[in-house]
Each structure stands twice: as C-alpha cells, then as structure tokens.
Amino acid sequence: DVKVTQSSRYLVKRTGEKVFLECVQDMDHENMFWYRQDPGLGLRLIYFSYDVKMKEKGDIPEGYSVSREKKERFSLILESASTNQTSMYLCASSQGTGENEKLFFGSGTQLSVL
Amino acid sequence: AQKITQTQPGMFVQEKEAVTLDCTYDTSDPSYGLFWYKQPSSGEMIFLIYQGSYDQQNATEGRYSLNFQKARKSANLVISASQLGDSAMYFCAMRGLRNTPLVFGKGTRLSVIA
C-alpha cells in the first residue's frame, strides 16, 4: 500500500514564525500536492509538483512556498505564519497525471497559528 | 477550468437505508474523470470510487455506486445499506485534460443515525 506520511498531526506556531510542513511518500510517485482544508471551503490546492525540483502554483499560493529536492519528499513552507493560515493541511501523491489517476493522501496536519 | 458543486452541506440517514450525495460539475474538457473521497473524523482521505467520462456504465464499488448523468453534468454518490461507520465528510472531485490537478467540491457531511 502507498503510504504518505506527514511529519506532524498537530502543530501550534506563533505569528511570524517560519513553518515547515513535511510530507514523504514511499511509492516512488512522480507527483505530489499540497491542499488546505477549511470548513465550508473544501480542499483548495496550494502548490503541486510533477517532478523533482519542479513546482507549480495552485489556486491559493500566496504566503506559501514549497521545496522538492528529492522525489519522495515535498515540503510546504510558511515564510511568516499568519493567523489566517490556521487550517488543516493535506499532502497527497499520485503516480501519473491521467484522468483516472487517484490521489493518495496523508493524515493531515492541523496547524494553529496564534 | 473545472468546477465541482456539492449543494448539501449536511445529510442525515437512518442506518440500513440508502442515501444519495449530490455532485454537479462543470468543465470544457471533452474527457475527464470523477472521483469520490471519504474523510472520517480521523482526517485521512479515503478513495471510494472513480467514473470516467467515456465509461458506458455507472461505476460500482461494493455498497458505493456512482449515478453518472453526463448530459446533466452530475455524478451523485449512492451509498446503499448505510452503516454507522459511513458517518464522515464526503468530497466529490474531478480531473480534466492537460495534466490538471484534482479539483474538489466543498464536501457533504453525512451522519448515519442508529
């Protein structure tokens, strides 16, 4: 089974801190994604990557950056955390980009910015 | 661009009854895929079922079936014989052509009552 692991289940940070959310997948998937989930808004795409060292902006990239130095690891970075970034962050991966390619998700990181 | 609409923020169903969760979509792509995911209170997203736009038959996976009506651009999820463990958030999602990432709806919270 594919396993997508997010380093923290719960995280509490202060406003202005630099925050790293780590995600690792163990099935040699090409593609990795970061979504944030907020009540009433569903899942919104922040950034994604189709290859090592490549990144693409999603629908809401402002205030975030990403890093993919190795195929299995995709990091989400909040350069200066703000309270409106309090949210559930979900990492996902997939092998291909065909229409039928499903995503495999991690358990999520609930981030609170105080 | 793809868009997913889930109009039911919350639903209740009696145990052992069937329930339909609504999903409509919008896309200009001639070929696309439709997905349903379940998110229990633990937070992890679980893939349930997939329907390709050119599939002749509605997809089924155990107690889950997808009522696909292409002309109406709807892809409703039908859960038969509801169980208490079906209580969760349910997300409809789609992917079109051109390597586009998965786009999600806002979700429907299903509560199964004993």
PDB file of C-alpha atoms in Angstrom:
ATOM      1  CA  ASP A   1       0.000   0.000   0.000  1.00  0.00           C
ATOM      2  CA  VAL A   2       1.044   3.525  -0.718  1.00  0.00           C
ATOM      3  CA  LYS A   3       1.943   5.437   2.353  1.00  0.00           C
ATOM      4  CA  VAL A   4       2.029   9.205   2.535  1.00  0.00           C
ATOM      5  CA  THR A   5       3.418  10.435   5.817  1.00  0.00           C
ATOM      6  CA  GLN A   6       3.065  13.938   7.194  1.00  0.00           C
ATOM      7  CA  SER A   7       5.522  14.716   9.936  1.00  0.00           C
ATOM      8  CA  SER A   8       3.104  16.256  12.424  1.00  0.00           C
ATOM      9  CA  ARG A   9      -0.564  15.637  13.164  1.00  0.00           C
ATOM     10  CA  TYR A  10      -0.949  18.813  15.215  1.00  0.00           C
ATOM     11  CA  LEU A  11       1.228  21.911  15.194  1.00  0.00           C
ATOM     12  CA  VAL A  12       0.979  25.187  17.093  1.00  0.00           C
ATOM     13  CA  LYS A  13       3.056  28.153  15.945  1.00  0.00           C
ATOM     14  CA  ARG A  14       3.231  31.849  16.633  1.00  0.00           C
ATOM     15  CA  THR A  15       2.553  34.652  14.182  1.00  0.00           C
ATOM     16  CA  GLY A  16       5.647  35.495  12.169  1.00  0.00           C
ATOM     17  CA  GLU A  17       7.358  32.158  12.638  1.00  0.00           C
ATOM     18  CA  LYS A  18       8.727  30.228   9.683  1.00  0.00           C
ATOM     19  CA  VAL A  19       6.900  26.914   9.495  1.00  0.00           C
ATOM     20  CA  PHE A  20       7.883  23.752   7.674  1.00  0.00           C
ATOM     21  CA  LEU A  21       5.344  21.026   6.920  1.00  0.00           C
ATOM     22  CA  GLU A  22       6.971  17.858   5.705  1.00  0.00           C
ATOM     23  CA  CYS A  23       5.490  15.126   3.543  1.00  0.00           C
ATOM     24  CA  VAL A  24       7.094  11.863   2.453  1.00  0.00           C
ATOM     25  CA  GLN A  25       5.705   9.158   0.169  1.00  0.00           C
ATOM     26  CA  ASP A  26       7.141   5.678  -0.199  1.00  0.00           C
ATOM     27  CA  MET A  27       5.832   4.520  -3.586  1.00  0.00           C
ATOM     28  CA  ASP A  28       8.099   6.401  -5.957  1.00  0.00           C
ATOM     29  CA  HIS A  29       5.253   8.623  -7.144  1.00  0.00           C
ATOM     30  CA  GLU A  30       6.067  11.339  -9.630  1.00  0.00           C
ATOM     31  CA  ASN A  31       3.510  13.872  -8.452  1.00  0.00           C
ATOM     32  CA  MET A  32       2.927  15.495  -5.102  1.00  0.00           C
ATOM     33  CA  PHE A  33       0.393  18.056  -3.925  1.00  0.00           C
ATOM     34  CA  TRP A  34      -0.396  20.318  -1.001  1.00  0.00           C
ATOM     35  CA  TYR A  35      -4.003  21.218  -0.216  1.00  0.00           C
ATOM     36  CA  ARG A  36      -5.502  23.145   2.650  1.00  0.00           C
ATOM     37  CA  GLN A  37      -8.908  22.283   4.028  1.00  0.00           C
ATOM     38  CA  ASP A  38     -11.198  24.753   5.740  1.00  0.00           C
ATOM     39  CA  PRO A  39     -14.785  24.220   6.921  1.00  0.00           C
ATOM     40  CA  GLY A  40     -17.247  25.176   4.217  1.00  0.00           C
ATOM     41  CA  LEU A  41     -14.498  25.681   1.638  1.00  0.00           C
ATOM     42  CA  GLY A  42     -13.464  22.114   0.895  1.00  0.00           C
ATOM     43  CA  LEU A  43      -9.937  21.368  -0.318  1.00  0.00           C
ATOM     44  CA  ARG A  44      -8.011  24.092  -2.090  1.00  0.00           C
ATOM     45  CA  LEU A  45      -4.783  23.487  -3.942  1.00  0.00           C
ATOM     46  CA  ILE A  46      -1.745  25.427  -2.734  1.00  0.00           C
ATOM     47  CA  TYR A  47       1.159  24.022  -4.754  1.00  0.00           C
ATOM     48  CA  PHE A  48       1.992  20.891  -6.679  1.00  0.00           C
ATOM     49  CA  SER A  49       4.999  19.241  -8.255  1.00  0.00           C
ATOM     50  CA  TYR A  50       5.245  16.867 -11.197  1.00  0.00           C
ATOM     51  CA  ASP A  51       8.968  16.224 -10.838  1.00  0.00           C
ATOM     52  CA  VAL A  52      11.916  16.778  -8.572  1.00  0.00           C
ATOM     53  CA  LYS A  53      12.885  20.441  -8.318  1.00  0.00           C
ATOM     54  CA  MET A  54       9.761  21.438 -10.193  1.00  0.00           C
ATOM     55  CA  LYS A  55       6.812  23.265  -8.679  1.00  0.00           C
ATOM     56  CA  GLU A  56       3.600  24.797  -9.893  1.00  0.00           C
ATOM     57  CA  LYS A  57       1.289  27.253  -8.172  1.00  0.00           C
ATOM     58  CA  GLY A  58      -2.165  26.093  -7.318  1.00  0.00           C
ATOM     59  CA  ASP A  59      -5.207  28.207  -6.598  1.00  0.00           C
ATOM     60  CA  ILE A  60      -4.019  29.802  -3.341  1.00  0.00           C
ATOM     61  CA  PRO A  61      -0.184  30.008  -3.307  1.00  0.00           C
ATOM     62  CA  GLU A  62       0.103  33.384  -1.579  1.00  0.00           C
ATOM     63  CA  GLY A  63       2.039  33.185   1.670  1.00  0.00           C
ATOM     64  CA  TYR A  64       3.428  29.732   0.887  1.00  0.00           C
ATOM     65  CA  SER A  65       6.399  28.207  -0.867  1.00  0.00           C
ATOM     66  CA  VAL A  66       7.457  24.619  -1.472  1.00  0.00           C
ATOM     67  CA  SER A  67      10.572  22.548  -1.875  1.00  0.00           C
ATOM     68  CA  ARG A  68      11.094  19.243  -3.630  1.00  0.00           C
ATOM     69  CA  GLU A  69      14.748  18.301  -3.548  1.00  0.00           C
ATOM     70  CA  LYS A  70      14.073  14.567  -3.555  1.00  0.00           C
ATOM     71  CA  LYS A  71      11.365  12.625  -5.309  1.00  0.00           C
ATOM     72  CA  GLU A  72       9.824  11.254  -2.155  1.00  0.00           C
ATOM     73  CA  ARG A  73       9.700  14.478  -0.140  1.00  0.00           C
ATOM     74  CA  PHE A  74       7.599  17.586  -0.662  1.00  0.00           C
ATOM     75  CA  SER A  75       7.806  20.364   1.895  1.00  0.00           C
ATOM     76  CA  LEU A  76       5.389  23.224   2.393  1.00  0.00           C
ATOM     77  CA  ILE A  77       6.873  26.388   3.854  1.00  0.00           C
ATOM     78  CA  LEU A  78       5.064  29.258   5.509  1.00  0.00           C
ATOM     79  CA  GLU A  79       7.649  32.021   5.376  1.00  0.00           C
ATOM     80  CA  SER A  80       5.952  34.139   8.044  1.00  0.00           C
ATOM     81  CA  ALA A  81       2.952  32.404   9.553  1.00  0.00           C
ATOM     82  CA  SER A  82      -0.232  34.397   9.967  1.00  0.00           C
ATOM     83  CA  THR A  83      -3.450  33.600  11.819  1.00  0.00           C
ATOM     84  CA  ASN A  84      -5.356  33.188   8.545  1.00  0.00           C
ATOM     85  CA  GLN A  85      -3.109  30.232   7.766  1.00  0.00           C
ATOM     86  CA  THR A  86      -4.623  28.279  10.638  1.00  0.00           C
ATOM     87  CA  SER A  87      -6.003  25.274   8.787  1.00  0.00           C
ATOM     88  CA  MET A  88      -5.791  21.559   8.048  1.00  0.00           C
ATOM     89  CA  TYR A  89      -3.028  20.843   5.531  1.00  0.00           C
ATOM     90  CA  LEU A  90      -3.216  17.719   3.423  1.00  0.00           C
ATOM     91  CA  CYS A  91      -0.398  16.270   1.364  1.00  0.00           C
ATOM     92  CA  ALA A  92      -1.105  13.865  -1.499  1.00  0.00           C
ATOM     93  CA  SER A  93       0.742  11.968  -4.197  1.00  0.00           C
ATOM     94  CA  SER A  94      -0.034  10.189  -7.452  1.00  0.00           C
ATOM     95  CA  GLN A  95       1.936   8.187  -9.984  1.00  0.00           C
ATOM     96  CA  GLY A  96       0.643   9.658 -13.224  1.00  0.00           C
ATOM     97  CA  THR A  97      -1.447  12.545 -14.469  1.00  0.00           C
ATOM     98  CA  GLY A  98      -4.082  10.693 -16.446  1.00  0.00           C
ATOM     99  CA  GLU A  99      -7.733  11.369 -15.890  1.00  0.00           C
ATOM    100  CA  ASN A 100      -8.104   8.249 -13.756  1.00  0.00           C
ATOM    101  CA  GLU A 101      -5.116   8.831 -11.515  1.00  0.00           C
ATOM    102  CA  LYS A 102      -6.326   8.920  -7.954  1.00  0.00           C
ATOM    103  CA  LEU A 103      -4.568  10.745  -5.171  1.00  0.00           C
ATOM    104  CA  PHE A 104      -3.184   9.077  -2.061  1.00  0.00           C
ATOM    105  CA  PHE A 105      -3.382  11.325   0.981  1.00  0.00           C
ATOM    106  CA  GLY A 106      -1.519  11.694   4.240  1.00  0.00           C
ATOM    107  CA  SER A 107      -3.347  12.004   7.554  1.00  0.00           C
ATOM    108  CA  GLY A 108      -3.127  15.769   7.542  1.00  0.00           C
ATOM    109  CA  THR A 109      -1.517  18.397   9.750  1.00  0.00           C
ATOM    110  CA  GLN A 110      -3.784  20.629  11.798  1.00  0.00           C
ATOM    111  CA  LEU A 111      -1.858  23.893  12.081  1.00  0.00           C
ATOM    112  CA  SER A 112      -2.833  26.567  14.568  1.00  0.00           C
ATOM    113  CA  VAL A 113      -1.160  29.972  14.290  1.00  0.00           C
ATOM    114  CA  LEU A 114      -1.554  32.072  17.419  1.00  0.00           C
TER     115      LEU A 114
ATOM    116  CA  ALA B   1     -11.171  25.292 -15.606  1.00  0.00           C
ATOM    117  CA  GLN B   2     -13.019  22.623 -13.705  1.00  0.00           C
ATOM    118  CA  LYS B   3     -15.600  23.302 -11.025  1.00  0.00           C
ATOM    119  CA  ILE B   4     -17.337  20.973  -8.597  1.00  0.00           C
ATOM    120  CA  THR B   5     -20.536  21.863  -6.740  1.00  0.00           C
ATOM    121  CA  GLN B   6     -21.858  19.979  -3.740  1.00  0.00           C
ATOM    122  CA  THR B   7     -25.052  21.645  -2.586  1.00  0.00           C
ATOM    123  CA  GLN B   8     -25.693  19.609   0.572  1.00  0.00           C
ATOM    124  CA  PRO B   9     -23.558  20.794   3.495  1.00  0.00           C
ATOM    125  CA  GLY B  10     -25.038  18.085   5.717  1.00  0.00           C
ATOM    126  CA  MET B  11     -27.210  14.989   5.388  1.00  0.00           C
ATOM    127  CA  PHE B  12     -28.813  12.565   7.807  1.00  0.00           C
ATOM    128  CA  VAL B  13     -29.716   8.977   7.011  1.00  0.00           C
ATOM    129  CA  GLN B  14     -31.151   6.124   9.037  1.00  0.00           C
ATOM    130  CA  GLU B  15     -28.961   3.081   9.438  1.00  0.00           C
ATOM    131  CA  LYS B  16     -29.584   0.454   6.721  1.00  0.00           C
ATOM    132  CA  GLU B  17     -31.200   2.999   4.415  1.00  0.00           C
ATOM    133  CA  ALA B  18     -29.748   4.211   1.116  1.00  0.00           C
ATOM    134  CA  VAL B  19     -28.563   7.805   0.666  1.00  0.00           C
ATOM    135  CA  THR B  20     -27.604   9.922  -2.332  1.00  0.00           C
ATOM    136  CA  LEU B  21     -24.979  12.647  -2.123  1.00  0.00           C
ATOM    137  CA  ASP B  22     -25.227  15.200  -4.895  1.00  0.00           C
ATOM    138  CA  CYS B  23     -22.400  16.422  -7.103  1.00  0.00           C
ATOM    139  CA  THR B  24     -22.526  18.549 -10.226  1.00  0.00           C
ATOM    140  CA  TYR B  25     -19.533  19.589 -12.249  1.00  0.00           C
ATOM    141  CA  ASP B  26     -18.526  21.979 -14.955  1.00  0.00           C
ATOM    142  CA  THR B  27     -15.745  21.551 -17.486  1.00  0.00           C
ATOM    143  CA  SER B  28     -14.991  22.279 -21.094  1.00  0.00           C
ATOM    144  CA  ASP B  29     -12.676  19.293 -21.430  1.00  0.00           C
ATOM    145  CA  PRO B  30     -14.008  16.543 -23.711  1.00  0.00           C
ATOM    146  CA  SER B  31     -12.614  13.850 -21.432  1.00  0.00           C
ATOM    147  CA  TYR B  32     -12.432  13.876 -17.656  1.00  0.00           C
ATOM    148  CA  GLY B  33     -12.524  11.748 -14.536  1.00  0.00           C
ATOM    149  CA  LEU B  34     -14.772  11.998 -11.496  1.00  0.00           C
ATOM    150  CA  PHE B  35     -13.861  10.804  -8.006  1.00  0.00           C
ATOM    151  CA  TRP B  36     -15.430  10.464  -4.585  1.00  0.00           C
ATOM    152  CA  TYR B  37     -13.435  10.517  -1.360  1.00  0.00           C
ATOM    153  CA  LYS B  38     -14.494   9.858   2.223  1.00  0.00           C
ATOM    154  CA  GLN B  39     -12.938  11.677   5.179  1.00  0.00           C
ATOM    155  CA  PRO B  40     -13.754  10.196   8.594  1.00  0.00           C
ATOM    156  CA  SER B  41     -13.096  12.112  11.784  1.00  0.00           C
ATOM    157  CA  SER B  42      -9.526  10.766  11.789  1.00  0.00           C
ATOM    158  CA  GLY B  43      -8.822  13.150   8.909  1.00  0.00           C
ATOM    159  CA  GLU B  44      -7.399  10.835   6.281  1.00  0.00           C
ATOM    160  CA  MET B  45      -8.917  10.998   2.802  1.00  0.00           C
ATOM    161  CA  ILE B  46     -10.070   7.604   1.541  1.00  0.00           C
ATOM    162  CA  PHE B  47     -10.682   6.990  -2.161  1.00  0.00           C
ATOM    163  CA  LEU B  48     -14.088   5.433  -2.782  1.00  0.00           C
ATOM    164  CA  ILE B  49     -14.955   5.322  -6.459  1.00  0.00           C
ATOM    165  CA  TYR B  50     -13.994   6.603  -9.914  1.00  0.00           C
ATOM    166  CA  GLN B  51     -16.012   7.292 -13.065  1.00  0.00           C
ATOM    167  CA  GLY B  52     -14.504   8.124 -16.454  1.00  0.00           C
ATOM    168  CA  SER B  53     -16.453  10.434 -18.700  1.00  0.00           C
ATOM    169  CA  TYR B  54     -16.475   7.880 -21.507  1.00  0.00           C
ATOM    170  CA  ASP B  55     -17.394   4.908 -19.343  1.00  0.00           C
ATOM    171  CA  GLN B  56     -20.607   3.374 -20.607  1.00  0.00           C
ATOM    172  CA  GLN B  57     -21.698   2.002 -17.270  1.00  0.00           C
ATOM    173  CA  ASN B  58     -22.018   3.623 -13.876  1.00  0.00           C
ATOM    174  CA  ALA B  59     -19.173   2.716 -11.550  1.00  0.00           C
ATOM    175  CA  THR B  60     -19.819   0.499  -8.554  1.00  0.00           C
ATOM    176  CA  GLU B  61     -17.612  -0.485  -5.607  1.00  0.00           C
ATOM    177  CA  GLY B  62     -19.342  -2.622  -3.026  1.00  0.00           C
ATOM    178  CA  ARG B  63     -22.026  -0.504  -1.352  1.00  0.00           C
ATOM    179  CA  TYR B  64     -20.957   2.571  -3.326  1.00  0.00           C
ATOM    180  CA  SER B  65     -22.263   3.409  -6.771  1.00  0.00           C
ATOM    181  CA  LEU B  66     -21.940   6.496  -8.874  1.00  0.00           C
ATOM    182  CA  ASN B  67     -25.038   7.758 -10.660  1.00  0.00           C
ATOM    183  CA  PHE B  68     -23.405   9.413 -13.666  1.00  0.00           C
ATOM    184  CA  GLN B  69     -25.618  11.592 -15.855  1.00  0.00           C
ATOM    185  CA  LYS B  70     -23.348  13.180 -18.414  1.00  0.00           C
ATOM    186  CA  ALA B  71     -25.925  15.403 -20.074  1.00  0.00           C
ATOM    187  CA  ARG B  72     -26.852  16.884 -16.705  1.00  0.00           C
ATOM    188  CA  LYS B  73     -23.203  17.032 -15.602  1.00  0.00           C
ATOM    189  CA  SER B  74     -23.968  15.210 -12.402  1.00  0.00           C
ATOM    190  CA  ALA B  75     -22.070  12.459 -10.593  1.00  0.00           C
ATOM    191  CA  ASN B  76     -24.031  11.584  -7.492  1.00  0.00           C
ATOM    192  CA  LEU B  77     -22.737   9.055  -4.970  1.00  0.00           C
ATOM    193  CA  VAL B  78     -25.204   6.440  -3.771  1.00  0.00           C
ATOM    194  CA  ILE B  79     -24.452   4.554  -0.578  1.00  0.00           C
ATOM    195  CA  SER B  80     -26.666   1.545  -0.021  1.00  0.00           C
ATOM    196  CA  ALA B  81     -27.453  -0.021   3.349  1.00  0.00           C
ATOM    197  CA  SER B  82     -25.860   2.795   5.376  1.00  0.00           C
ATOM    198  CA  GLN B  83     -23.746   1.863   8.375  1.00  0.00           C
ATOM    199  CA  LEU B  84     -22.730   3.926  11.393  1.00  0.00           C
ATOM    200  CA  GLY B  85     -19.170   3.852  10.073  1.00  0.00           C
ATOM    201  CA  ASP B  86     -20.302   5.736   6.980  1.00  0.00           C
ATOM    202  CA  SER B  87     -20.618   8.914   9.064  1.00  0.00           C
ATOM    203  CA  ALA B  88     -17.963  11.199   7.555  1.00  0.00           C
ATOM    204  CA  MET B  89     -17.296  14.055   5.166  1.00  0.00           C
ATOM    205  CA  TYR B  90     -17.645  13.130   1.507  1.00  0.00           C
ATOM    206  CA  PHE B  91     -15.902  15.005  -1.280  1.00  0.00           C
ATOM    207  CA  CYS B  92     -16.568  14.913  -4.987  1.00  0.00           C
ATOM    208  CA  ALA B  93     -13.620  15.755  -7.245  1.00  0.00           C
ATOM    209  CA  MET B  94     -12.699  15.851 -10.888  1.00  0.00           C
ATOM    210  CA  ARG B  95      -9.717  15.990 -13.174  1.00  0.00           C
ATOM    211  CA  GLY B  96      -9.746  17.078 -16.797  1.00  0.00           C
ATOM    212  CA  LEU B  97      -7.156  17.003 -19.526  1.00  0.00           C
ATOM    213  CA  ARG B  98      -3.769  18.684 -19.715  1.00  0.00           C
ATOM    214  CA  ASN B  99      -2.352  17.220 -16.519  1.00  0.00           C
ATOM    215  CA  THR B 100      -4.603  19.299 -14.338  1.00  0.00           C
ATOM    216  CA  PRO B 101      -4.644  18.527 -10.610  1.00  0.00           C
ATOM    217  CA  LEU B 102      -7.731  17.200  -8.883  1.00  0.00           C
ATOM    218  CA  VAL B 103     -10.356  19.839  -8.102  1.00  0.00           C
ATOM    219  CA  PHE B 104     -12.586  19.239  -5.081  1.00  0.00           C
ATOM    220  CA  GLY B 105     -16.044  20.320  -4.024  1.00  0.00           C
ATOM    221  CA  LYS B 106     -16.827  21.757  -0.602  1.00  0.00           C
ATOM    222  CA  GLY B 107     -17.993  18.436   0.762  1.00  0.00           C
ATOM    223  CA  THR B 108     -21.084  16.943   2.380  1.00  0.00           C
ATOM    224  CA  ARG B 109     -21.135  15.798   6.000  1.00  0.00           C
ATOM    225  CA  LEU B 110     -23.118  12.575   6.288  1.00  0.00           C
ATOM    226  CA  SER B 111     -24.452  11.464   9.649  1.00  0.00           C
ATOM    227  CA  VAL B 112     -25.862   7.956   9.981  1.00  0.00           C
ATOM    228  CA  ILE B 113     -28.420   7.564  12.758  1.00  0.00           C
ATOM    229  CA  ALA B 114     -28.996   4.284  14.584  1.00  0.00           C
TER     230      ALA B 114
END
